[in-house]
mmCIF file of C-alpha atoms in Angstrom:
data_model
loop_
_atom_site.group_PDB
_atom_site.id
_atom_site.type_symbol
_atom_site.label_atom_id
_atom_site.label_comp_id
_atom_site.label_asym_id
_atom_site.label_seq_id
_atom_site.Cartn_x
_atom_site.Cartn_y
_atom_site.Cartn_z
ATOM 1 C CA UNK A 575 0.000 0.000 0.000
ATOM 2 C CA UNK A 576 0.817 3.434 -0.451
ATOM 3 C CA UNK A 577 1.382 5.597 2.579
ATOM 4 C CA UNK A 578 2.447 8.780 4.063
ATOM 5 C CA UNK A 579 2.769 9.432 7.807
ATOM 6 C CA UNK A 580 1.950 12.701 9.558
ATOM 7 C CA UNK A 581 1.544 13.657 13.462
ATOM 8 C CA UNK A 582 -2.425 13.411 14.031
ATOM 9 C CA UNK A 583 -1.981 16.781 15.789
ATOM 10 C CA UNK A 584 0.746 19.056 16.882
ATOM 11 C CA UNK A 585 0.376 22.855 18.815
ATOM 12 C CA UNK A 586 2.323 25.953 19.416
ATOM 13 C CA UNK A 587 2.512 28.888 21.032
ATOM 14 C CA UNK A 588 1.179 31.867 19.210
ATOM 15 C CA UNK A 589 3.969 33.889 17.325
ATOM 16 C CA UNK A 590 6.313 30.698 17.721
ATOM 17 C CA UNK A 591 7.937 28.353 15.126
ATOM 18 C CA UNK A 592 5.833 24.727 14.009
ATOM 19 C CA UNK A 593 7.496 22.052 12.122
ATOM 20 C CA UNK A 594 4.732 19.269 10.726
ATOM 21 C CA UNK A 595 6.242 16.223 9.307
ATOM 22 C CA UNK A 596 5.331 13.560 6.647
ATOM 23 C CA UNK A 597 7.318 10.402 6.289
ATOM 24 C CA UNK A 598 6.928 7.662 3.058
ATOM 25 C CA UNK A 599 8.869 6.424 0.171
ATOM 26 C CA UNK A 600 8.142 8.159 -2.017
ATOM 27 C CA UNK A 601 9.563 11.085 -0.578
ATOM 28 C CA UNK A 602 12.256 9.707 -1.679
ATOM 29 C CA UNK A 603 11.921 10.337 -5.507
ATOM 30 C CA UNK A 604 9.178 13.011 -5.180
ATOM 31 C CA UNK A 605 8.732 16.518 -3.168
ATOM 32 C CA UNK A 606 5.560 16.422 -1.353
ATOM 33 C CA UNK A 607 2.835 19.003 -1.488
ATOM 34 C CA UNK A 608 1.868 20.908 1.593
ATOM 35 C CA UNK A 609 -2.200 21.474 1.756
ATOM 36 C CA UNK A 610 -4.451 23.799 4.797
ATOM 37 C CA UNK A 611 -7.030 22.889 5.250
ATOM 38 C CA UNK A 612 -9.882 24.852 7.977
ATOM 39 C CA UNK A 613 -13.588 23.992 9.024
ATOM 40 C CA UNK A 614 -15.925 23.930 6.534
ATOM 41 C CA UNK A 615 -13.303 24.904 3.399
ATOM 42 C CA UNK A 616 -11.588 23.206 0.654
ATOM 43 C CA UNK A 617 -8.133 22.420 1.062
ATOM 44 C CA UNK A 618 -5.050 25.390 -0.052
ATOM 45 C CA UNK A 619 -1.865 24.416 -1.679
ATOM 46 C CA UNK A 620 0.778 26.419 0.770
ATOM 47 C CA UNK A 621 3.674 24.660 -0.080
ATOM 48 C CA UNK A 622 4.945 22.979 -3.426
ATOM 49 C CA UNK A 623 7.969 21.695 -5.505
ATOM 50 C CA UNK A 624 11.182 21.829 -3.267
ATOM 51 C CA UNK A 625 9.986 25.216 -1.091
ATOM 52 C CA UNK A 626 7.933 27.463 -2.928
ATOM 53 C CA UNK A 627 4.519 29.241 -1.812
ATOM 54 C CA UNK A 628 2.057 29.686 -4.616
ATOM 55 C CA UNK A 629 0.763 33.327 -4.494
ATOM 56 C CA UNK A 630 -0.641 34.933 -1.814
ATOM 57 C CA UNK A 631 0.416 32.852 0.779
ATOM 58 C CA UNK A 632 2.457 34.048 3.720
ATOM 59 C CA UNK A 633 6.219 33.915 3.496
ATOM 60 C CA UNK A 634 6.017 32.506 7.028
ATOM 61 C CA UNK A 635 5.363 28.641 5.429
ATOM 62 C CA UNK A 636 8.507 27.122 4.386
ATOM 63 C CA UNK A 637 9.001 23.590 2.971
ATOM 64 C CA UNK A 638 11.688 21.044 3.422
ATOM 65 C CA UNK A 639 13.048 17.487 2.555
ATOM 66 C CA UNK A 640 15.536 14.802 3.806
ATOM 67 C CA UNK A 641 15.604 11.500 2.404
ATOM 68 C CA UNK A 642 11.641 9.950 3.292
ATOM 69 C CA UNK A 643 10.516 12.846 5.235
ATOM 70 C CA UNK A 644 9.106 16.192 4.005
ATOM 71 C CA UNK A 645 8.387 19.213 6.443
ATOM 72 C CA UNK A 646 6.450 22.095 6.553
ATOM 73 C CA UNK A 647 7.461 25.246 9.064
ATOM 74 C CA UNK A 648 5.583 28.408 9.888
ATOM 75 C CA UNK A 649 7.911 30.474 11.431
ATOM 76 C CA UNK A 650 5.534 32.644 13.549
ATOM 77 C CA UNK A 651 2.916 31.018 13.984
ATOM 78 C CA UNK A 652 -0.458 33.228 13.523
ATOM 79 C CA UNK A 653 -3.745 32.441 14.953
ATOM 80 C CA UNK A 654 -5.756 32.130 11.406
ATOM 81 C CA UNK A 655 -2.664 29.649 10.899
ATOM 82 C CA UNK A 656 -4.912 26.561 12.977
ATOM 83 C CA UNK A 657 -6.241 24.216 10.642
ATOM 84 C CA UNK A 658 -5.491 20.746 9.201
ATOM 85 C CA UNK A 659 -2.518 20.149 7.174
ATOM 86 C CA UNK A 660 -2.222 17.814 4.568
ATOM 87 C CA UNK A 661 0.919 16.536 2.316
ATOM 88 C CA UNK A 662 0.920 14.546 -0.859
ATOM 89 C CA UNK A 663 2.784 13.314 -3.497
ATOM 90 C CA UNK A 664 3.013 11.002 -6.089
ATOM 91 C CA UNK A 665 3.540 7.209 -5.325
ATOM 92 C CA UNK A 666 6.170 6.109 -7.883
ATOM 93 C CA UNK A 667 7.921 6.971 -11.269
ATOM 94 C CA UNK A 668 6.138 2.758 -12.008
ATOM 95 C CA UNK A 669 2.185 4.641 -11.855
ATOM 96 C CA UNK A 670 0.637 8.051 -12.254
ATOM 97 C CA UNK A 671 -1.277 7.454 -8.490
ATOM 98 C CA UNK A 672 -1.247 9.633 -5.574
ATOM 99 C CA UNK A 673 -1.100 9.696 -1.866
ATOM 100 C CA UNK A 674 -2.202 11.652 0.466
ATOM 101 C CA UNK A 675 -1.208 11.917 4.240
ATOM 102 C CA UNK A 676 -3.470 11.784 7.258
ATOM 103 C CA UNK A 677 -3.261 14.994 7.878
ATOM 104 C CA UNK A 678 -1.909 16.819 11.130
ATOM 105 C CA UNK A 679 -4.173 19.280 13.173
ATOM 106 C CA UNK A 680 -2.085 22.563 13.970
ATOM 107 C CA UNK A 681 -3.723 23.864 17.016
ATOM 108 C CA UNK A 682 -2.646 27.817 18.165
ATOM 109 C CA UNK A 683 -2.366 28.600 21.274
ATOM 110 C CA UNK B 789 -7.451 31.509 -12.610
ATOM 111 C CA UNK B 790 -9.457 28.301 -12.908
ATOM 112 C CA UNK B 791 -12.557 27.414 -11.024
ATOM 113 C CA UNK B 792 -14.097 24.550 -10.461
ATOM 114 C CA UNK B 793 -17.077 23.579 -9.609
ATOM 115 C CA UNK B 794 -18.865 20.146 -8.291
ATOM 116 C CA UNK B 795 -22.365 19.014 -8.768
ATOM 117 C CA UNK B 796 -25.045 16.401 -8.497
ATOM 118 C CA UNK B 797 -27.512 14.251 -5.856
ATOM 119 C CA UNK B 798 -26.132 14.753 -2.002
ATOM 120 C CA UNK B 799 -28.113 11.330 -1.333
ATOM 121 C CA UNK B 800 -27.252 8.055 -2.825
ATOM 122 C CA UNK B 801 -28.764 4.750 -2.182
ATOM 123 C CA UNK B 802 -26.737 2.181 -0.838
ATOM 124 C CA UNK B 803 -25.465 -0.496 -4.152
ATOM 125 C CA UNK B 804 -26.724 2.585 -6.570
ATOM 126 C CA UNK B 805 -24.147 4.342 -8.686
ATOM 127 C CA UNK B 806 -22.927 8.119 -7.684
ATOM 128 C CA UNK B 807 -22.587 10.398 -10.609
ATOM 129 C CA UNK B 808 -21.036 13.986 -10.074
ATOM 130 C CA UNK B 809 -20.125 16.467 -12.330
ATOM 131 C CA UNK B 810 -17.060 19.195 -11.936
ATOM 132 C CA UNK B 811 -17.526 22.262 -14.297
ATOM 133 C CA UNK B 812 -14.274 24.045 -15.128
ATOM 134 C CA UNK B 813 -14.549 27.936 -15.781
ATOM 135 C CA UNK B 814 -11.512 30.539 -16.221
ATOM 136 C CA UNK B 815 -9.799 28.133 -18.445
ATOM 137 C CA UNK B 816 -10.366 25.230 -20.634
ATOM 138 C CA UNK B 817 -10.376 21.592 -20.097
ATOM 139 C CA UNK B 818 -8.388 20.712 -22.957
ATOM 140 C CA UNK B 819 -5.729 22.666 -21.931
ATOM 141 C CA UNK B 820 -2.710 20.152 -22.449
ATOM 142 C CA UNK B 821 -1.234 21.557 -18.886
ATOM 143 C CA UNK B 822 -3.560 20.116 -16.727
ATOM 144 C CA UNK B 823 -4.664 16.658 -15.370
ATOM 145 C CA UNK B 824 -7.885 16.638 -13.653
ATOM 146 C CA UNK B 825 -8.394 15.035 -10.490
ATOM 147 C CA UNK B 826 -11.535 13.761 -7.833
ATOM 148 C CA UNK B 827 -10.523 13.699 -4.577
ATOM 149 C CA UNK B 828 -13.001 12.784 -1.027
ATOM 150 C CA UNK B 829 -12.813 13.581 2.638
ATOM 151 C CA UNK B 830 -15.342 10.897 4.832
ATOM 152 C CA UNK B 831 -16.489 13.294 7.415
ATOM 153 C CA UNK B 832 -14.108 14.442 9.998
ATOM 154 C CA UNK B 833 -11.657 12.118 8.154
ATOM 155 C CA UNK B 834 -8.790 12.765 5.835
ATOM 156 C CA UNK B 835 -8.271 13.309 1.884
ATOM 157 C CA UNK B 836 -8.573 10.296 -0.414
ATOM 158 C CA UNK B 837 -7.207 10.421 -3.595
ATOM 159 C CA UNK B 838 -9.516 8.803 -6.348
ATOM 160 C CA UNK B 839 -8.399 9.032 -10.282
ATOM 161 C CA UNK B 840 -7.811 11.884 -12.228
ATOM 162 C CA UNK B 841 -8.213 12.445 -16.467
ATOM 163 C CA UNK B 842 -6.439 14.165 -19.522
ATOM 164 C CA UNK B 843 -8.806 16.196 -22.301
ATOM 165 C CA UNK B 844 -7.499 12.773 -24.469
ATOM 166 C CA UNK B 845 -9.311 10.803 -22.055
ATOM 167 C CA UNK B 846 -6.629 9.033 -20.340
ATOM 168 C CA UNK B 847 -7.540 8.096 -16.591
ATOM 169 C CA UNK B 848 -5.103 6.990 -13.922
ATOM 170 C CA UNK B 849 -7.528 6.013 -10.744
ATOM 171 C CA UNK B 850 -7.135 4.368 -6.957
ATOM 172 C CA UNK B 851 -6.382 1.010 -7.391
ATOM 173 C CA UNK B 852 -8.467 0.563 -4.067
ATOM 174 C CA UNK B 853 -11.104 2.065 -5.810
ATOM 175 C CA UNK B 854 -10.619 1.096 -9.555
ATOM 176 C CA UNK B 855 -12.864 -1.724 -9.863
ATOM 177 C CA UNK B 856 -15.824 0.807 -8.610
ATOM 178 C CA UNK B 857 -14.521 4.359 -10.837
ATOM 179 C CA UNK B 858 -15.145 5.619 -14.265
ATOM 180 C CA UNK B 859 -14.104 8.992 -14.621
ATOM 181 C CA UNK B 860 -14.617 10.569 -17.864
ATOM 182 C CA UNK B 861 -14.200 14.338 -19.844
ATOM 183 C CA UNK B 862 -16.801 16.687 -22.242
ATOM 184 C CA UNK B 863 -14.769 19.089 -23.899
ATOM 185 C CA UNK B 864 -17.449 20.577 -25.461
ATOM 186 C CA UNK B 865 -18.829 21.498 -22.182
ATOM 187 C CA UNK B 866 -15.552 22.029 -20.257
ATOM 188 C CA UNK B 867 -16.165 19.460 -17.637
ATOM 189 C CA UNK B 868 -15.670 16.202 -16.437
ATOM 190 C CA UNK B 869 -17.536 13.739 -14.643
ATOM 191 C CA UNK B 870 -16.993 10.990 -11.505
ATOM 192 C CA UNK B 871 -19.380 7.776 -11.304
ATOM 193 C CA UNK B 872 -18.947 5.267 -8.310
ATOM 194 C CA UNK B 873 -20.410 1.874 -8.155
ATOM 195 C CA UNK B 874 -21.565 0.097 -5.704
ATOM 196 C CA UNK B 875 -21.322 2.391 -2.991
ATOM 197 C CA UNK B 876 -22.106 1.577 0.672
ATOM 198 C CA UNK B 877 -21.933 4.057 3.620
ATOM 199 C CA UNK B 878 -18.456 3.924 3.569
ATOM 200 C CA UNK B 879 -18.447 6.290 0.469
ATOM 201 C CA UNK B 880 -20.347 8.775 2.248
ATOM 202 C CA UNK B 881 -17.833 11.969 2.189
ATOM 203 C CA UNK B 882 -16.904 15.463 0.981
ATOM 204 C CA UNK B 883 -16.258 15.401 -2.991
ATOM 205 C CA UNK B 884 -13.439 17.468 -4.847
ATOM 206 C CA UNK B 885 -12.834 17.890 -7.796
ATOM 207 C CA UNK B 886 -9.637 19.778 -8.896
ATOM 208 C CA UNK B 887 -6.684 20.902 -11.500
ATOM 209 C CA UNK B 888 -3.344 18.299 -11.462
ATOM 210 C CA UNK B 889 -1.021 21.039 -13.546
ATOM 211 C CA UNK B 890 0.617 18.767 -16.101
ATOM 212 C CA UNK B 891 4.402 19.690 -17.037
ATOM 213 C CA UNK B 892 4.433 16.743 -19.644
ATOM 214 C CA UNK B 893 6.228 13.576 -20.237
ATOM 215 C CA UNK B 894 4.989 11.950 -17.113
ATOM 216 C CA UNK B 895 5.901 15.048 -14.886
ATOM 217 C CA UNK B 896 3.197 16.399 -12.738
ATOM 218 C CA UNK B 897 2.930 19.847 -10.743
ATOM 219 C CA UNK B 898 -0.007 20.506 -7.867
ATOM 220 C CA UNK B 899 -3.206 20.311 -6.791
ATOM 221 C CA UNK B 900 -3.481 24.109 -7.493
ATOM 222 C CA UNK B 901 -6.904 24.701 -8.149
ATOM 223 C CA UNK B 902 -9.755 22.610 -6.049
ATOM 224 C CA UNK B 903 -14.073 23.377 -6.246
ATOM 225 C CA UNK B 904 -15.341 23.534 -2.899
ATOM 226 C CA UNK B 905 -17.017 20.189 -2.692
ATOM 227 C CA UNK B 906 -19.867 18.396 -2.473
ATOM 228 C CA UNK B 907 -20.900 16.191 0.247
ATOM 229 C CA UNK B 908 -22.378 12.798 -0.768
ATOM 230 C CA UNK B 909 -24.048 10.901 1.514
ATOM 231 C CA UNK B 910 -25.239 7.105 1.286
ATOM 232 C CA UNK B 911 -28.385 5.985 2.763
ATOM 233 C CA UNK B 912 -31.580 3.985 1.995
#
């Protein structure tokens, strides 16, 4: 089976700095996607490719990658910043499927 | 910038078929730069990815959900179109549709663009 691995949930102090994690294989060959997603809305691509931020969002989300694991970081963390967080990728170079992860609620305090 | 938009019945009987619809404005579906994907979210669960097209037609779905998906494409009326068999409770969730940009030769971008979902639920 495909899989990636994320943190159910994870806090922080308001105004400090979050890392959320995602772990799988094929991390390995592909840089994952970084999704928010809050109550009630669709999910937002934040984070994409090897660290950029598509437009409009803050330049306080920051991607990263080592070997299987992918992170996102907002580096002062805001209060509209609570949500879910998702990351994705492609499986393998073999298929054209996709995985996501189970997400990791980012709770502000 | 695209925008997408999901329709069809919120209430599906259990072994019935599930038909939705995404319509694509702001751009066109034959655009050779995008895939186009269906995603679901089970309530208070987390994202599911189920198949996605191409304008030619080509479809790349779940191979959990395979032997249940069809997922075709109208050009002509710049949208494309989801149908699950079968379904059971289980398949009760939030459905997405949304752009896959498309770089070529097997290399894909995002999930940039994404409707705002419908939710589907299955019950007698």
């Amino acid at each position: 089976s495909y899989e990636l691995t994320q943190d159910p949930a994870v806090s922080v102090a308001l105004g400090q700095t979050v890392r959320i994690t995602c772990q799988g294989d094929s991390l390995r060959t592909y840089y994952a996607s970084w999704y928010q997603q809050k109550p009630g809305q669709a999910p937002v691509l934040v984070i994409y490719g090897e660290n950029n931020r598509p437009s409009g969002i803050p330049d306080r989300f920051s991607g990263s990658s080592s070997r299987n694991t992918a992170s996102l970081t907002i580096t002062g963390a805001q209060a509209e910043d609570e949500a879910d967080y998702y990351c994705n990728s492609r499986v393998s170079r073999a298929n054209h499927f996709w995985v996501f992860g189970g997400g990791t609620k980012l709770t502000v305090l | 910038q695209l925008q997408l938009q999901e329709s069809g019945p919120g209430l599906v009987k259990p072994s019935e078929t599930l038909s939705l619809t995404c319509t694509v404005s702001g751009g066109s579906i034959s655009s050779s730069s995008y895939y186009w994907g269906w995603i679901r979210q089970p309530p208070g669960k987390g994202l599911e990815w189920i198949g996605n097209i191409y304008y030619t037609g080509g479809t790349y779905n779940n191979p959990s959900l395979d032997s249940r998906v069809s997922i075709s494409v109208d050009t002509s009326k710049n949208q494309f179109s989801l149908k699950l068999s079968s379904v059971t409770a289980a398949d009760t969730a939030i459905y997405y549709c949304a752009s896959l940009y498309y770089y070529g030769s097997g290399s894909y971008g995002d999930f940039d663009y994404w409707g705002r979902g419908t939710l589907v639920t299955v019950s007698s």
